[in-house]
Amino acid sequence: MRKKKWSNLKEAAIRAFFFTCGILAILVLIGIFLTLLSTAVPAFREIKISEFLTSTHWDPTSPEKAEYGLLSMIVSTLMVTIGALLLAVPIGIGVAAYLSDVAHWRVREVLKPVIEILAGIPSVVVGFLGLVLFGPAIAKIFHTGNGLNAVNGSVLLAIMSLPTIISISEDSLNAVPRAYSEASLALGASPWQTLFRVKLPAALSGIIAACMLGMGRAIGETMTVLMATGNARSFPHGFLDSVRTMTANIAIELGEVPYYTTHYYALFAIGLVLFIMTFAVNLAADVVLRKYQEREQ
Amino acid sequence: MKPAARKKIIQAIGFLALRAAMALVLGVLLLFLYDIGKKGGGVISWEFLSQAPRRGMTEGGIFPAIFGTFLVTVITAVLSVPLGMCAAIYLNEYAKQTGLTRLIRLSIRNLSGVPSIVYGLFGVILFVNAMRFGTSVLSAGLTLGLMTLPWTITASEEALKTIPNSYREGALALGATKWQMIRTNVLPYAVPGMLTGTVLGLARAAGETAPILFTGAAFYLPFLPRSLGDQFMALPYHLYIMATQHHAVLQVRPLAYGTALVLIVLVLGMNMTAVIIRYRLRRKQR
């Protein structure tokens, strides 16, 4: 009897241990948010929030008057992200459709690991190739100085978000019930019509979620844009301008800034803005994906 | 034109476009690998792999960076693999479908979407400052460990899901307690799969730069880290420096290419090993 009691106690302790590991994910997420928030707040003792979000001038080390305007960087981040999506969404959906509907299954078995290889290339290597490979090419095509601009960043971010978009879009295309395509084919539609008018619309919410997750990746990517977009602080007026994204600015300035200054806190405030933006995008993607899975069941 | 013929032509054009998209992606990947392989291959030699940088990093090798990346990845694994596995065991074996469980899963999915530089900021506050580890290989490894946590949890749970329920029911029917059941009838079959999944996450961590920028990676160190409190050189950070921050970037470009090649071989090597092992495991399970 006592042995049984001891064993129950032990079981409960083990369960409690695994439970603690389980809720760690929640704690880390909340921890990141609270840490960023508490380190960002002191920045706003000196900076007005309205100025932070709407001014385009970022010059924290100016000897006359330090300026903390984030707008140029927000616009830069959005520019390279939108540019990346314009390239990656059609290509990504095309590849997903190819893998799910056109490729022979043996070809698919080979190509899927290849996509994983693309996903495995470190972002710093992609940035390096943007610098040495795409930069000169873009400079030649558009007759600009060095090719380190928003176009370059967009192309690289497109490459980096493609694996996410491809794999999740393909999953959702494969999850479309067979009966849909069989019914379409039986009614005399061609495989292309079936893909384009039946399967793609049926998988649409999954594909949208895939694109949003790709977007989240593009917003938060640091090294590629840091190395390939030129990092000019001025407000960008076009895709051939050099841009400095929020991520790149943190990477450039956090190394030089003295701890516990307004500038230091302001960099964490940028981190907070980044966190909130990616969190919102990912959460929205999650909701879309969830709805879609519920409908399937 | 007859409708049937038109339909066929449209289909041919459509499928051609899809093939072109695939070819484009393949082409980009091959271009990457070819360019780095060709220009980096010439630099690779035993000296390059085994010696430290010399003369203001214009000559010599990258051994301290290789060693540093290895060391930081080990620390990452020590934090992330056990925690990730235990969290996965909780989610797959213990947790019921409650609001809390859903919240945990939501947090995991969201953690994997947090930008890597934000993990870097978190690491600065938590490990470098609050825990007083300073900028060190320990701080950097722990930061990367937190970053890989959602990936290890997901990969481990995938492995646990492949274990048939009959294994569990068999143990429970014989009177085993839950933990006895997990220890004897679930883990032995799931651990290989869990480990291969986590290697994929570690490979990504080894190639990350942003989280280690301010938590411990050093521009140049004349010696190897002697303790966990030392700073370290890392391959991805070294590549970033050689490509953009060096005082003679064009002169050291070949060295940058060599670094890129070593990094990509290391990361893709880890990836491929995991993918091949996973493929074999799946075949065995069928």
Coordinates of C-alpha atoms in Angstrom, one line a residue:
Chain A
M1 CA 0.0 0.0 0.0
R2 CA 2.8 2.4 0.9
K3 CA 4.6 1.4 -2.2
K4 CA 1.6 2.3 -4.3
K5 CA 1.4 5.7 -2.6
W6 CA 5.1 6.3 -3.2
S7 CA 4.7 5.3 -6.9
N8 CA 1.8 7.7 -7.3
L9 CA 3.8 10.5 -5.8
K10 CA 6.7 9.7 -8.2
E11 CA 4.3 9.7 -11.2
A12 CA 2.9 13.1 -10.1
A13 CA 6.4 14.5 -9.7
I14 CA 7.4 13.3 -13.2
R15 CA 4.2 14.7 -14.7
A16 CA 4.9 18.0 -13.0
F17 CA 8.4 18.1 -14.4
F18 CA 7.2 17.5 -18.0
F19 CA 4.5 20.1 -17.5
T20 CA 7.1 22.7 -16.4
C21 CA 9.0 22.0 -19.7
G22 CA 5.7 22.3 -21.6
I23 CA 4.7 25.7 -20.3
L24 CA 8.2 27.0 -20.9
A25 CA 7.2 28.0 -24.4
I26 CA 4.6 30.4 -23.0
L27 CA 7.0 31.8 -20.4
V28 CA 9.7 32.5 -23.0
L29 CA 7.2 34.2 -25.3
I30 CA 5.9 36.4 -22.5
G31 CA 9.4 36.9 -21.2
I32 CA 10.6 38.2 -24.6
F33 CA 7.7 40.6 -24.8
L34 CA 8.0 41.9 -21.2
T35 CA 11.8 42.3 -21.6
L36 CA 11.5 44.3 -24.7
L37 CA 8.7 46.4 -23.3
S38 CA 10.5 47.2 -20.0
T39 CA 13.7 48.0 -21.8
A40 CA 11.9 50.1 -24.5
V41 CA 9.8 52.2 -22.0
P42 CA 12.7 54.3 -20.6
A43 CA 13.4 55.5 -24.2
F44 CA 10.1 57.4 -24.1
R45 CA 11.1 59.5 -21.2
E46 CA 13.0 61.6 -23.8
I47 CA 11.4 60.7 -27.1
K48 CA 7.8 61.4 -27.9
I49 CA 6.0 58.3 -29.1
S50 CA 4.4 60.3 -31.9
E51 CA 7.8 61.5 -33.0
F52 CA 9.2 58.0 -32.8
L53 CA 6.6 56.6 -35.1
T54 CA 6.0 59.5 -37.5
S55 CA 9.3 61.3 -37.9
T56 CA 11.6 60.2 -40.8
H57 CA 14.8 61.4 -39.2
W58 CA 17.0 59.0 -37.3
D59 CA 20.1 60.6 -36.0
P60 CA 20.7 59.6 -32.3
T61 CA 24.4 60.6 -32.3
S62 CA 23.9 64.1 -33.6
P63 CA 25.8 66.6 -31.5
E64 CA 23.1 69.3 -31.8
K65 CA 19.9 67.5 -31.4
A66 CA 19.5 63.7 -31.3
E67 CA 16.6 62.6 -33.4
Y68 CA 14.7 59.3 -33.1
G69 CA 12.3 58.9 -36.0
L70 CA 11.5 55.4 -37.1
L71 CA 9.3 56.0 -40.1
S72 CA 12.0 55.7 -42.8
M73 CA 13.0 52.3 -41.4
I74 CA 9.4 51.1 -41.1
V75 CA 8.9 52.1 -44.8
S76 CA 12.1 50.5 -45.8
T77 CA 11.2 47.2 -44.0
L78 CA 7.8 47.3 -45.7
M79 CA 9.3 48.0 -49.1
V80 CA 11.7 45.1 -49.1
T81 CA 9.0 42.9 -47.7
I82 CA 6.4 43.8 -50.3
G83 CA 9.0 43.6 -53.0
A84 CA 9.9 40.1 -51.8
L85 CA 6.3 39.0 -51.7
L86 CA 5.7 40.3 -55.3
L87 CA 8.4 37.9 -56.4
A88 CA 8.0 35.0 -54.0
V89 CA 4.2 34.6 -54.0
P90 CA 3.7 33.8 -57.7
I91 CA 6.9 31.7 -57.9
G92 CA 6.2 29.9 -54.7
I93 CA 2.6 29.0 -55.6
G94 CA 3.8 28.0 -59.0
V95 CA 6.4 25.6 -57.5
A96 CA 3.9 24.3 -55.0
A97 CA 1.4 23.6 -57.8
Y98 CA 4.1 22.0 -59.9
L99 CA 5.2 19.7 -57.0
S100 CA 1.6 18.7 -56.1
D101 CA 0.0 18.3 -59.6
V102 CA 2.6 18.2 -62.4
A103 CA 5.7 16.5 -61.2
H104 CA 6.1 12.7 -61.3
W105 CA 6.3 11.4 -57.7
R106 CA 9.9 10.3 -58.2
V107 CA 10.9 13.8 -59.3
R108 CA 9.0 15.2 -56.3
E109 CA 10.9 12.9 -53.9
V110 CA 14.1 14.4 -55.3
L111 CA 12.9 18.0 -55.4
K112 CA 11.5 18.3 -51.9
P113 CA 14.8 17.8 -50.2
V114 CA 16.3 20.3 -52.7
I115 CA 13.8 22.9 -51.4
E116 CA 14.9 22.0 -47.8
I117 CA 18.5 22.7 -48.9
L118 CA 17.5 26.1 -50.0
A119 CA 15.8 26.7 -46.6
G120 CA 19.1 25.5 -45.0
I121 CA 21.4 28.1 -46.5
P122 CA 22.3 30.5 -43.7
S123 CA 21.0 34.1 -44.1
V124 CA 24.6 35.5 -43.9
V125 CA 25.5 33.4 -47.0
V126 CA 22.5 34.7 -48.9
G127 CA 23.5 38.2 -47.9
F128 CA 27.0 37.6 -49.1
L129 CA 25.8 36.4 -52.5
G130 CA 23.6 39.5 -52.7
L131 CA 26.7 41.6 -52.1
V132 CA 29.0 39.9 -54.6
L133 CA 26.6 38.3 -57.1
F134 CA 23.3 40.2 -57.3
G135 CA 24.7 43.6 -56.4
P136 CA 26.9 44.0 -59.5
A137 CA 24.2 42.5 -61.7
I138 CA 21.6 44.9 -60.5
A139 CA 24.0 47.8 -60.9
K140 CA 24.6 46.8 -64.5
I141 CA 20.9 46.3 -65.3
F142 CA 19.5 49.5 -63.7
H143 CA 22.7 51.6 -64.1
T144 CA 23.0 52.4 -60.4
G145 CA 26.1 52.8 -58.4
N146 CA 26.7 49.5 -56.6
G147 CA 23.4 47.6 -56.7
L148 CA 23.0 47.6 -52.9
N149 CA 19.4 48.8 -52.7
A150 CA 15.8 47.7 -52.0
V151 CA 15.6 45.6 -55.2
N152 CA 18.6 43.6 -54.1
G153 CA 17.0 43.1 -50.6
S154 CA 13.7 42.1 -52.2
V155 CA 15.2 39.5 -54.4
L156 CA 17.2 38.0 -51.5
L157 CA 14.2 38.0 -49.1
A158 CA 12.1 36.4 -51.8
I159 CA 14.6 33.6 -52.0
M160 CA 14.6 33.3 -48.2
S161 CA 10.8 33.2 -47.9
L162 CA 10.3 30.8 -50.8
P163 CA 10.8 27.5 -48.9
T164 CA 8.2 28.5 -46.3
I165 CA 5.7 29.5 -49.0
I166 CA 6.3 26.5 -51.1
S167 CA 6.1 23.8 -48.4
I168 CA 3.0 25.1 -46.7
S169 CA 1.2 25.9 -50.0
E170 CA 2.0 22.4 -51.2
D171 CA 0.7 20.9 -48.0
S172 CA -2.6 22.7 -48.4
L173 CA -2.9 21.7 -52.1
N174 CA -2.4 18.1 -51.1
A175 CA -5.0 18.4 -48.4
V176 CA -7.7 19.3 -50.9
P177 CA -10.0 16.2 -50.9
R178 CA -9.4 13.9 -53.8
A179 CA -13.2 13.9 -54.5
Y180 CA -12.9 17.6 -55.6
S181 CA -10.4 17.0 -58.4
E182 CA -12.0 13.7 -59.4
A183 CA -15.4 15.4 -59.7
S184 CA -13.9 18.1 -61.8
L185 CA -12.0 15.7 -64.1
A186 CA -15.1 13.6 -64.5
L187 CA -17.1 16.6 -65.6
G188 CA -14.6 17.0 -68.5
A189 CA -12.3 19.7 -67.0
S190 CA -8.6 19.4 -68.0
P191 CA -6.0 18.9 -65.3
W192 CA -5.0 22.5 -65.6
Q193 CA -8.6 23.7 -65.2
T194 CA -8.9 21.4 -62.2
L195 CA -5.8 22.8 -60.6
F196 CA -6.6 26.4 -61.4
R197 CA -10.3 26.6 -60.8
V198 CA -10.9 23.8 -58.2
K199 CA -7.8 23.0 -56.2
L200 CA -6.2 26.4 -55.9
P201 CA -9.5 28.1 -54.7
A202 CA -10.1 25.2 -52.3
A203 CA -6.5 25.5 -50.8
L204 CA -6.6 29.3 -50.8
S205 CA -6.7 29.9 -47.1
G206 CA -3.7 27.6 -46.6
I207 CA -1.9 29.4 -49.4
I208 CA -2.7 32.8 -47.9
A209 CA -1.4 31.6 -44.5
A210 CA 1.8 30.4 -46.2
C211 CA 2.4 33.8 -47.8
M212 CA 1.8 35.5 -44.5
L213 CA 4.3 33.2 -42.7
G214 CA 6.8 34.0 -45.6
M215 CA 6.1 37.7 -45.0
G216 CA 6.8 37.3 -41.3
R217 CA 10.2 35.8 -42.1
A218 CA 11.0 38.6 -44.5
I219 CA 10.1 41.3 -42.0
G220 CA 12.4 39.8 -39.3
E221 CA 15.3 38.8 -41.5
T222 CA 18.5 40.7 -40.5
M223 CA 21.7 39.6 -42.1
T224 CA 20.6 39.5 -45.8
V225 CA 19.2 43.0 -45.7
L226 CA 22.1 44.3 -43.6
M227 CA 24.6 43.1 -46.2
A228 CA 22.7 43.8 -49.4
T229 CA 20.6 47.0 -49.1
G230 CA 23.2 49.6 -48.5
N231 CA 21.8 50.9 -45.2
A232 CA 21.3 54.5 -46.1
R233 CA 19.4 56.3 -43.4
S234 CA 17.4 58.6 -45.6
F235 CA 13.7 58.1 -46.5
P236 CA 13.5 55.8 -49.6
H237 CA 11.8 57.2 -52.7
G238 CA 12.0 54.1 -54.9
F239 CA 13.2 50.6 -55.1
L240 CA 16.6 51.7 -56.5
D241 CA 17.3 53.6 -53.3
S242 CA 19.5 52.3 -50.7
V243 CA 17.4 51.4 -47.6
R244 CA 18.0 50.6 -44.0
T245 CA 15.5 48.3 -42.4
M246 CA 14.6 48.1 -38.7
T247 CA 16.5 44.9 -38.2
A248 CA 19.6 46.2 -40.0
N249 CA 19.6 49.3 -37.8
I250 CA 19.6 47.3 -34.6
A251 CA 22.4 45.2 -35.9
I252 CA 24.5 48.3 -37.0
E253 CA 24.0 50.4 -33.9
L254 CA 23.6 48.1 -30.9
G255 CA 27.3 47.2 -31.1
E256 CA 28.5 50.8 -30.7
V257 CA 25.9 52.3 -28.3
P258 CA 26.7 52.8 -24.6
Y259 CA 24.5 50.8 -22.3
Y260 CA 21.5 52.5 -20.6
T261 CA 21.4 55.6 -22.8
T262 CA 18.3 56.8 -24.6
H263 CA 19.8 55.5 -27.8
Y264 CA 20.2 52.1 -26.3
Y265 CA 16.6 52.0 -25.1
A266 CA 15.4 53.3 -28.4
L267 CA 17.0 50.3 -30.2
F268 CA 15.0 48.0 -27.9
A269 CA 11.9 50.0 -28.8
I270 CA 12.6 49.2 -32.5
G271 CA 12.9 45.5 -31.4
L272 CA 9.5 45.8 -29.7
V273 CA 8.0 47.3 -32.9
L274 CA 9.5 44.4 -34.9
F275 CA 8.2 41.8 -32.3
I276 CA 4.7 43.3 -32.5
M277 CA 4.7 43.4 -36.3
T278 CA 5.9 39.8 -36.7
F279 CA 3.6 38.6 -33.9
A280 CA 0.6 40.1 -35.6
V281 CA 1.4 38.6 -39.0
N282 CA 2.1 35.2 -37.5
L283 CA -1.0 35.2 -35.4
A284 CA -3.1 36.2 -38.4
A285 CA -1.6 33.4 -40.4
D286 CA -2.3 31.0 -37.6
V287 CA -6.0 32.0 -37.4
V288 CA -6.4 31.6 -41.2
L289 CA -4.7 28.2 -41.1
R290 CA -6.7 27.1 -38.1
K291 CA -10.0 28.0 -39.7
Y292 CA -9.0 26.1 -42.7
Q293 CA -8.1 23.0 -40.8
E294 CA -11.3 23.1 -38.8
R295 CA -13.3 23.3 -42.0
E296 CA -11.5 20.3 -43.4
Q297 CA -12.4 18.1 -40.4
Chain B
M1 CA -9.9 26.8 -83.0
K2 CA -11.8 23.9 -81.4
P3 CA -12.5 24.3 -77.7
A4 CA -10.7 21.0 -77.0
A5 CA -7.6 22.1 -78.8
R6 CA -7.7 25.4 -77.0
K7 CA -8.0 23.8 -73.7
K8 CA -5.0 21.7 -74.5
I9 CA -2.9 24.6 -75.5
I10 CA -3.8 26.6 -72.4
Q11 CA -3.0 23.6 -70.2
A12 CA 0.4 23.2 -72.0
I13 CA 1.2 26.9 -71.4
G14 CA 0.0 26.7 -67.8
F15 CA 2.1 23.7 -66.9
L16 CA 5.1 25.2 -68.7
A17 CA 4.8 28.2 -66.5
L18 CA 4.8 26.0 -63.4
R19 CA 7.8 24.1 -64.6
A20 CA 9.5 27.4 -65.3
A21 CA 8.9 28.5 -61.7
M22 CA 10.5 25.3 -60.5
A23 CA 13.4 25.7 -62.9
L24 CA 14.0 29.2 -61.7
V25 CA 14.2 28.2 -58.0
L26 CA 16.5 25.3 -58.9
G27 CA 18.6 27.6 -61.0
V28 CA 19.0 30.1 -58.2
L29 CA 20.1 27.3 -55.8
L30 CA 22.5 25.9 -58.3
L31 CA 23.9 29.3 -59.1
F32 CA 24.5 29.9 -55.3
L33 CA 26.2 26.5 -54.8
Y34 CA 28.2 26.8 -58.0
D35 CA 29.5 30.3 -57.3
I36 CA 30.5 29.5 -53.7
G37 CA 31.9 26.2 -54.7
K38 CA 34.0 27.6 -57.5
K39 CA 35.4 30.7 -55.8
G40 CA 35.6 29.2 -52.4
G41 CA 37.1 25.9 -53.4
G42 CA 40.4 27.4 -54.5
V43 CA 41.0 28.8 -51.0
I44 CA 40.4 25.6 -49.1
S45 CA 43.5 24.0 -47.9
W46 CA 44.7 22.3 -44.7
E47 CA 46.2 25.6 -43.6
F48 CA 43.0 27.4 -44.2
L49 CA 41.1 25.0 -42.0
S50 CA 43.6 24.5 -39.3
Q51 CA 45.2 27.9 -38.7
A52 CA 44.2 31.2 -37.1
P53 CA 43.9 34.4 -39.2
R54 CA 47.1 36.3 -39.6
R55 CA 48.2 39.9 -40.6
G56 CA 45.0 41.6 -39.7
M57 CA 42.9 38.7 -41.1
T58 CA 44.4 39.1 -44.6
E59 CA 46.1 35.8 -44.5
G60 CA 45.9 32.5 -42.6
G61 CA 42.9 30.4 -41.8
I62 CA 39.6 30.2 -40.0
F63 CA 40.2 27.5 -37.4
P64 CA 39.1 29.7 -34.4
A65 CA 35.8 30.4 -36.2
I66 CA 35.2 26.7 -36.9
F67 CA 36.0 25.8 -33.3
G68 CA 33.8 28.6 -32.0
T69 CA 30.8 27.6 -34.1
F70 CA 31.3 24.0 -32.9
L71 CA 31.4 25.1 -29.3
V72 CA 28.4 27.4 -29.4
T73 CA 26.4 24.7 -31.2
V74 CA 27.2 22.2 -28.4
I75 CA 25.9 24.7 -25.8
T76 CA 22.8 25.4 -27.9
A77 CA 22.1 21.6 -28.1
V78 CA 22.7 21.1 -24.3
L79 CA 20.0 23.7 -23.6
S80 CA 17.6 23.1 -26.4
V81 CA 17.5 19.3 -27.0
P82 CA 16.6 18.1 -23.5
L83 CA 14.1 20.9 -22.9
G84 CA 12.6 20.5 -26.3
M85 CA 12.2 16.7 -25.9
C86 CA 10.6 17.1 -22.4
A87 CA 8.2 19.7 -23.7
A88 CA 7.3 17.4 -26.6
I89 CA 6.8 14.5 -24.2
Y90 CA 4.4 16.6 -22.1
L91 CA 2.5 17.8 -25.2
N92 CA 2.2 14.4 -26.8
E93 CA 1.9 12.0 -23.8
Y94 CA 0.4 14.0 -20.9
A95 CA -1.5 17.0 -22.2
K96 CA -5.2 16.9 -22.8
Q97 CA -7.0 19.2 -25.2
T98 CA -7.4 22.1 -22.9
G99 CA -7.2 25.8 -23.3
L100 CA -3.7 25.8 -21.7
T101 CA -2.5 23.1 -24.2
R102 CA -3.8 25.2 -27.1
L103 CA -2.0 28.2 -25.6
I104 CA 1.3 26.3 -25.4
R105 CA 1.0 25.2 -29.0
L106 CA 0.1 28.8 -30.1
S107 CA 3.2 30.1 -28.2
I108 CA 5.5 27.5 -29.9
R109 CA 4.3 28.5 -33.3
N110 CA 4.7 32.1 -32.5
L111 CA 8.2 31.7 -31.0
S112 CA 9.3 30.1 -34.3
G113 CA 8.3 33.3 -36.0
V114 CA 10.1 35.7 -33.7
P115 CA 12.9 37.4 -35.6
S116 CA 16.4 36.1 -34.8
I117 CA 17.6 39.6 -33.9
V118 CA 14.9 39.9 -31.3
Y119 CA 16.3 36.8 -29.7
G120 CA 19.6 38.6 -29.8
L121 CA 18.1 41.5 -27.9
F122 CA 16.5 39.2 -25.4
G123 CA 19.8 37.4 -24.9
V124 CA 21.6 40.7 -24.2
I125 CA 19.1 41.6 -21.4
L126 CA 18.6 38.1 -19.9
F127 CA 22.0 36.3 -20.3
V128 CA 24.6 39.1 -20.8
N129 CA 23.2 41.6 -18.3
A130 CA 20.7 40.0 -15.8
M131 CA 22.5 36.7 -15.4
R132 CA 25.9 38.4 -15.6
F133 CA 27.3 35.9 -18.1
G134 CA 28.7 38.9 -20.1
T135 CA 29.3 38.7 -23.8
S136 CA 30.5 35.1 -23.9
V137 CA 30.1 31.8 -25.7
L138 CA 27.8 30.8 -22.9
S139 CA 25.4 33.7 -23.5
A140 CA 25.4 33.2 -27.2
G141 CA 24.8 29.5 -26.9
L142 CA 21.9 30.0 -24.5
T143 CA 20.4 32.6 -26.8
L144 CA 20.6 30.3 -29.8
G145 CA 19.2 27.5 -27.5
L146 CA 16.1 29.5 -26.8
M147 CA 15.8 30.3 -30.5
T148 CA 15.9 26.6 -31.5
L149 CA 13.5 25.5 -28.7
P150 CA 10.3 25.8 -30.8
W151 CA 12.0 23.8 -33.6
T152 CA 13.2 21.0 -31.3
I153 CA 9.8 20.8 -29.6
T154 CA 8.0 20.5 -33.0
A155 CA 10.5 17.9 -34.4
S156 CA 10.4 15.8 -31.2
E157 CA 6.7 15.8 -31.2
E158 CA 6.6 14.6 -34.8
A159 CA 8.8 11.7 -33.8
L160 CA 6.5 10.8 -30.8
K161 CA 3.5 10.9 -33.1
T162 CA 4.9 8.1 -35.3
I163 CA 4.9 5.7 -32.3
P164 CA 1.7 3.6 -32.7
N165 CA -0.8 3.8 -29.8
S166 CA -0.8 0.0 -29.5
Y167 CA 2.7 0.3 -28.0
R168 CA 1.4 2.5 -25.2
E169 CA -1.8 0.4 -24.7
G170 CA 0.3 -2.8 -24.4
A171 CA 2.4 -1.4 -21.6
L172 CA -0.5 0.1 -19.8
A173 CA -2.5 -3.1 -20.0
L174 CA 0.3 -5.0 -18.3
G175 CA 0.0 -2.6 -15.4
A176 CA 2.8 -0.2 -16.1
T177 CA 2.5 3.4 -14.8
K178 CA 2.5 6.2 -17.3
W179 CA 6.2 7.0 -16.9
Q180 CA 7.1 3.3 -17.1
M181 CA 5.2 3.1 -20.3
I182 CA 6.9 6.2 -21.8
R183 CA 10.3 5.1 -20.7
T184 CA 10.1 1.5 -21.9
N185 CA 7.7 1.6 -24.8
V186 CA 7.8 5.0 -26.3
L187 CA 11.1 6.7 -25.9
P188 CA 13.4 3.9 -27.1
Y189 CA 11.6 4.0 -30.5
A190 CA 11.1 7.8 -30.6
V191 CA 14.6 9.0 -29.6
P192 CA 16.4 8.4 -32.9
G193 CA 13.7 10.3 -34.7
M194 CA 13.7 13.1 -32.1
L195 CA 17.5 13.5 -32.5
T196 CA 17.5 13.7 -36.3
G197 CA 14.8 16.3 -36.1
T198 CA 16.7 18.4 -33.6
V199 CA 19.9 18.2 -35.7
L200 CA 18.0 20.1 -38.4
G201 CA 17.3 22.9 -35.9
L202 CA 20.9 22.9 -34.7
A203 CA 22.1 23.2 -38.3
R204 CA 20.1 26.4 -38.6
A205 CA 21.4 27.7 -35.3
A206 CA 25.0 27.1 -36.4
G207 CA 24.4 29.3 -39.4
E208 CA 22.7 32.1 -37.5
T209 CA 24.5 35.5 -37.1
A210 CA 22.0 38.0 -35.7
P211 CA 21.5 36.4 -32.2
I212 CA 25.2 36.1 -31.5
L213 CA 26.2 39.6 -32.8
F214 CA 25.8 41.2 -29.3
T215 CA 25.9 38.2 -27.0
G216 CA 29.4 36.9 -27.5
A217 CA 30.8 36.7 -31.0
A218 CA 34.1 38.5 -31.5
F219 CA 35.6 40.3 -34.4
Y220 CA 39.0 38.7 -34.0
L221 CA 40.6 36.8 -31.1
P222 CA 44.2 35.6 -31.1
F223 CA 43.3 32.6 -28.9
L224 CA 40.6 30.0 -28.6
P225 CA 38.0 30.4 -25.9
R226 CA 39.3 28.8 -22.7
S227 CA 36.2 28.9 -20.7
L228 CA 32.5 29.4 -21.2
G229 CA 32.9 33.0 -20.1
D230 CA 35.2 33.9 -23.0
Q231 CA 34.1 35.5 -26.3
F232 CA 34.5 33.4 -29.4
M233 CA 34.8 33.7 -33.2
A234 CA 32.1 32.1 -35.3
L235 CA 31.9 31.2 -38.9
P236 CA 28.8 33.2 -39.9
Y237 CA 30.0 36.3 -38.0
H238 CA 33.4 35.9 -39.6
L239 CA 31.9 35.7 -43.0
Y240 CA 29.9 38.9 -42.3
I241 CA 33.1 40.7 -41.2
M242 CA 35.2 39.5 -44.1
A243 CA 32.5 40.5 -46.5
T244 CA 31.6 44.0 -45.2
Q245 CA 33.6 45.1 -42.2
H246 CA 37.2 44.3 -43.0
H247 CA 39.5 47.2 -43.8
A248 CA 40.4 45.6 -47.1
V249 CA 37.2 43.9 -48.2
L250 CA 38.1 43.4 -51.8
Q251 CA 41.6 42.0 -50.9
V252 CA 40.1 39.4 -48.6
R253 CA 37.2 38.4 -50.8
P254 CA 38.7 35.0 -51.6
L255 CA 38.9 34.3 -47.8
A256 CA 35.3 35.3 -47.5
Y257 CA 34.3 32.9 -50.2
G258 CA 36.3 30.2 -48.5
T259 CA 34.5 30.9 -45.2
A260 CA 31.2 30.8 -46.9
L261 CA 32.0 27.5 -48.5
V262 CA 33.0 26.0 -45.1
L263 CA 29.9 27.3 -43.5
I264 CA 27.6 26.0 -46.2
V265 CA 29.3 22.6 -46.2
L266 CA 29.0 22.4 -42.4
V267 CA 25.3 23.4 -42.3
L268 CA 24.2 21.5 -45.3
G269 CA 26.2 18.5 -44.2
M270 CA 24.3 18.5 -40.9
N271 CA 21.1 18.9 -42.8
M272 CA 21.8 16.1 -45.3
T273 CA 22.8 13.7 -42.5
A274 CA 19.6 14.3 -40.7
V275 CA 17.4 14.0 -43.8
I276 CA 19.1 10.8 -44.9
I277 CA 18.8 9.2 -41.4
R278 CA 15.2 10.4 -41.2
Y279 CA 14.5 8.8 -44.6
R280 CA 16.0 5.5 -43.5
L281 CA 14.0 5.5 -40.3
R282 CA 10.8 6.1 -42.1
R283 CA 11.5 3.2 -44.4
K284 CA 12.2 1.0 -41.5
Q285 CA 9.0 1.9 -39.8
R286 CA 7.0 1.0 -42.8

